[in-house]
Short mmCIF file of C-alpha atoms in Angstrom, two decimals:
data_model
loop_
_atom_site.label_atom_id
_atom_site.label_comp_id
_atom_site.label_asym_id
_atom_site.label_seq_id
_atom_site.Cartn_x
_atom_site.Cartn_y
_atom_site.Cartn_z
CA MET C 1 -63.65 124.40 -46.59
CA PRO C 2 -62.31 122.22 -49.45
CA PRO C 3 -63.57 118.64 -49.62
CA LYS C 4 -61.38 115.98 -48.02
CA PHE C 5 -60.59 112.90 -50.03
CA LYS C 6 -59.64 109.64 -48.45
CA ARG C 7 -56.16 108.53 -49.35
CA LYS C 8 -56.02 105.35 -51.33
CA PRO C 9 -54.49 102.63 -49.15
CA PRO C 10 -51.18 101.20 -50.35
CA ARG C 11 -51.53 98.29 -52.72
CA LEU C 12 -50.55 94.91 -51.35
CA GLU C 13 -48.10 94.64 -54.25
CA ARG C 14 -46.02 97.44 -52.73
CA ILE C 15 -46.09 95.87 -49.29
CA PHE C 16 -45.17 92.38 -50.47
CA GLN C 17 -42.72 93.64 -53.11
CA SER C 18 -40.07 94.14 -50.44
CA ILE C 19 -40.66 90.71 -48.92
CA ASP C 20 -41.07 88.39 -51.87
CA ALA C 21 -41.69 88.59 -55.59
CA PRO C 22 -45.51 88.89 -55.65
CA LEU C 23 -47.60 86.49 -57.71
CA PHE C 24 -51.02 87.73 -58.77
CA PHE C 25 -54.03 85.92 -60.13
CA VAL C 26 -55.74 88.43 -62.46
CA THR C 27 -59.01 88.39 -64.39
CA PHE C 28 -60.21 91.07 -66.78
CA THR C 29 -63.33 91.14 -68.91
CA THR C 30 -64.60 92.67 -72.12
CA HIS C 31 -67.04 95.55 -71.83
CA GLY C 32 -70.55 94.16 -72.12
CA ARG C 33 -69.09 90.62 -71.95
CA PHE C 34 -68.83 90.57 -75.73
CA LYS C 35 -67.17 87.42 -77.07
CA ILE C 36 -64.28 88.86 -79.11
CA LEU C 37 -61.13 87.43 -77.53
CA ALA C 38 -60.83 83.72 -78.36
CA ARG C 39 -58.96 83.93 -81.65
CA PRO C 40 -55.39 83.36 -82.79
CA GLU C 41 -54.53 87.04 -83.36
CA ILE C 42 -55.46 87.98 -79.78
CA HIS C 43 -53.59 84.95 -78.46
CA ASP C 44 -50.47 86.01 -80.41
CA ALA C 45 -50.68 89.66 -79.31
CA PHE C 46 -51.18 88.56 -75.70
CA ARG C 47 -48.19 86.19 -75.80
CA ASN C 48 -45.96 88.78 -77.48
CA TYR C 49 -46.76 91.42 -74.84
CA CYS C 50 -46.09 88.94 -72.05
CA ILE C 51 -42.82 87.73 -73.56
CA ARG C 52 -41.60 91.35 -73.90
CA SER C 53 -42.57 91.91 -70.25
CA GLN C 54 -39.74 89.65 -69.18
CA ASP C 55 -37.34 92.49 -70.08
CA PHE C 56 -38.93 94.44 -67.20
CA GLY C 57 -38.71 91.69 -64.58
CA ILE C 58 -42.26 90.48 -65.13
CA ALA C 59 -43.08 86.81 -65.67
CA LEU C 60 -46.41 85.56 -66.96
CA GLY C 61 -47.12 82.06 -65.77
CA CYS C 62 -50.25 80.24 -66.88
CA PHE C 63 -53.13 81.90 -68.67
CA VAL C 64 -56.49 81.18 -70.31
CA ILE C 65 -58.08 83.45 -72.90
CA MET C 66 -61.82 82.90 -72.89
CA PRO C 67 -64.20 84.47 -75.44
CA ASP C 68 -65.09 87.37 -73.11
CA HIS C 69 -62.41 87.40 -70.39
CA ILE C 70 -58.83 86.46 -69.61
CA HIS C 71 -57.37 84.74 -66.54
CA LEU C 72 -53.64 84.98 -65.90
CA PHE C 73 -50.97 84.52 -63.26
CA VAL C 74 -48.26 87.18 -63.28
CA GLN C 75 -45.23 87.61 -61.05
CA PHE C 76 -43.27 90.82 -60.60
CA GLY C 77 -39.61 90.51 -59.76
CA ARG C 78 -38.29 92.42 -56.76
CA ALA C 79 -36.28 94.68 -59.09
CA SER C 80 -39.28 95.48 -61.33
CA HIS C 81 -40.39 99.11 -61.23
CA VAL C 82 -43.63 98.38 -63.08
CA THR C 83 -46.85 98.13 -61.09
CA LEU C 84 -49.63 95.68 -61.79
CA GLY C 85 -51.94 98.55 -62.82
CA LEU C 86 -49.44 99.97 -65.28
CA TRP C 87 -48.73 96.54 -66.75
CA MET C 88 -52.46 95.81 -67.14
CA ARG C 89 -53.07 99.15 -68.89
CA GLY C 90 -50.33 98.27 -71.36
CA LEU C 91 -51.78 94.79 -71.95
CA LYS C 92 -55.29 96.15 -72.54
CA ARG C 93 -53.87 98.79 -74.91
CA GLN C 94 -51.99 96.12 -76.88
CA LEU C 95 -55.09 93.94 -77.20
CA HIS C 96 -57.21 97.01 -78.05
CA GLN C 97 -54.91 97.80 -80.99
CA THR C 98 -55.10 94.20 -82.19
CA LEU C 99 -58.90 94.18 -81.99
CA VAL C 100 -59.07 97.41 -84.03
CA LEU C 101 -56.77 95.87 -86.67
CA LEU C 102 -59.17 92.91 -86.81
CA GLY C 103 -62.03 95.28 -87.63
CA GLU C 104 -63.70 95.32 -84.22
CA SER C 105 -65.15 98.55 -82.86
CA PRO C 106 -65.08 99.56 -79.21
CA VAL C 107 -68.36 98.82 -77.50
CA VAL C 108 -70.82 101.54 -76.57
CA LEU C 109 -73.57 100.35 -74.26
CA PRO C 110 -76.90 102.22 -74.18
CA GLY C 111 -76.79 105.11 -71.73
CA GLN C 112 -73.00 105.02 -71.36
CA LYS C 113 -70.33 107.33 -72.75
CA LEU C 114 -67.52 104.78 -72.34
CA ARG C 115 -66.12 103.53 -75.67
CA THR C 116 -63.84 100.62 -74.97
CA PHE C 117 -63.32 96.92 -75.36
CA TRP C 118 -62.78 96.48 -71.59
CA GLN C 119 -64.72 96.68 -68.39
CA PRO C 120 -63.03 99.25 -66.15
CA GLY C 121 -60.30 97.85 -63.94
CA PHE C 122 -59.58 94.20 -63.30
CA PHE C 123 -59.83 91.66 -60.51
CA ASP C 124 -56.54 90.80 -58.85
CA HIS C 125 -55.71 88.45 -56.01
CA LEU C 126 -52.27 88.28 -54.46
CA LEU C 127 -51.37 84.65 -53.89
CA ARG C 128 -49.81 84.28 -50.51
CA ASN C 129 -47.20 81.66 -49.77
CA GLU C 130 -49.66 79.17 -48.31
CA GLU C 131 -51.95 79.38 -51.34
CA SER C 132 -51.42 76.85 -54.07
CA TYR C 133 -50.68 78.24 -57.52
CA ALA C 134 -51.10 74.73 -58.96
CA GLN C 135 -54.55 74.27 -57.42
CA LYS C 136 -55.75 77.67 -58.64
CA TRP C 137 -54.37 76.95 -62.11
CA ASP C 138 -56.14 73.56 -62.25
CA TYR C 139 -59.42 75.34 -61.54
CA VAL C 140 -58.78 78.09 -64.11
CA ARG C 141 -57.59 75.75 -66.89
CA GLU C 142 -60.92 73.91 -66.70
CA ASN C 143 -62.86 77.10 -67.55
CA PRO C 144 -63.21 76.26 -71.28
CA MET C 145 -64.55 72.83 -70.35
CA ARG C 146 -67.05 74.26 -67.84
CA ALA C 147 -68.16 76.74 -70.54
CA ARG C 148 -68.68 73.74 -72.88
CA LEU C 149 -66.19 75.08 -75.42
CA VAL C 150 -64.16 71.85 -75.31
CA SER C 151 -64.53 68.42 -73.71
CA ASP C 152 -60.89 68.36 -72.56
CA PRO C 153 -59.19 71.49 -71.13
CA ASP C 154 -55.95 70.57 -72.93
CA ALA C 155 -57.79 70.96 -76.24
CA TRP C 156 -58.43 74.70 -75.70
CA PRO C 157 -56.01 76.49 -78.06
CA PHE C 158 -56.00 79.82 -76.20
CA ALA C 159 -54.26 78.77 -73.00
CA GLY C 160 -50.70 78.17 -72.01
CA GLU C 161 -47.73 79.25 -69.98
CA ILE C 162 -45.01 81.76 -70.84
CA VAL C 163 -42.69 81.24 -67.84
CA SER C 164 -42.73 78.37 -65.38
CA ILE C 165 -43.37 79.92 -61.98
CA ASP C 166 -42.37 77.53 -59.24
CA ARG C 167 -44.35 78.06 -56.06
CA VAL C 168 -43.59 75.17 -53.73
#
C-alpha cells in the first residue's frame, strides 16, 4: 500500500483573497543569523524589487531591514495572481544575487548541506481587519532601537515605506 500524505491545508491568503486584499506581516531571517543585510546595496535591491512588485498588484507598506532579518508589511491586491510564497522566493533570490555581487558567500553551517543566505521559509501573519497595522508597525520600527543600533528609530537608515497602506 503506498504511503498516504496529508494534504496541505489551504493558505489563509487564498481564503481571504476573495474577501479583501490581504495584508501580511512577514519576517525572514539569514541562515545562521549572520549580520549581512544592513547596508545600502541590500536596501536598494529590496526597494527596487518591491517597487517593481506594484506592476503585479502587490504593495509593500512599511519595512525594517535589520542586520540579520527583515520585517515587512505586504498587501496583495484582489487581482494579483502572485502568492506570498512565490513573491518571497523572488525577493530572497534578488537579495541573494545582490549579496553575491557584494562578495558574500552563502553560509554552510557545520553538519548541514544547505548553502544559502536564508533560513528556510519565513514567518507570516495575516492581519485581520480588527488588528492595527499602525500598532504593529510602531512595534517593528523600534527594533533597531531595542537592538541598540540607534537611539531614535527614525535614525535607522534601512527602514521605510514603499506604498501607504491605509487600514482604518
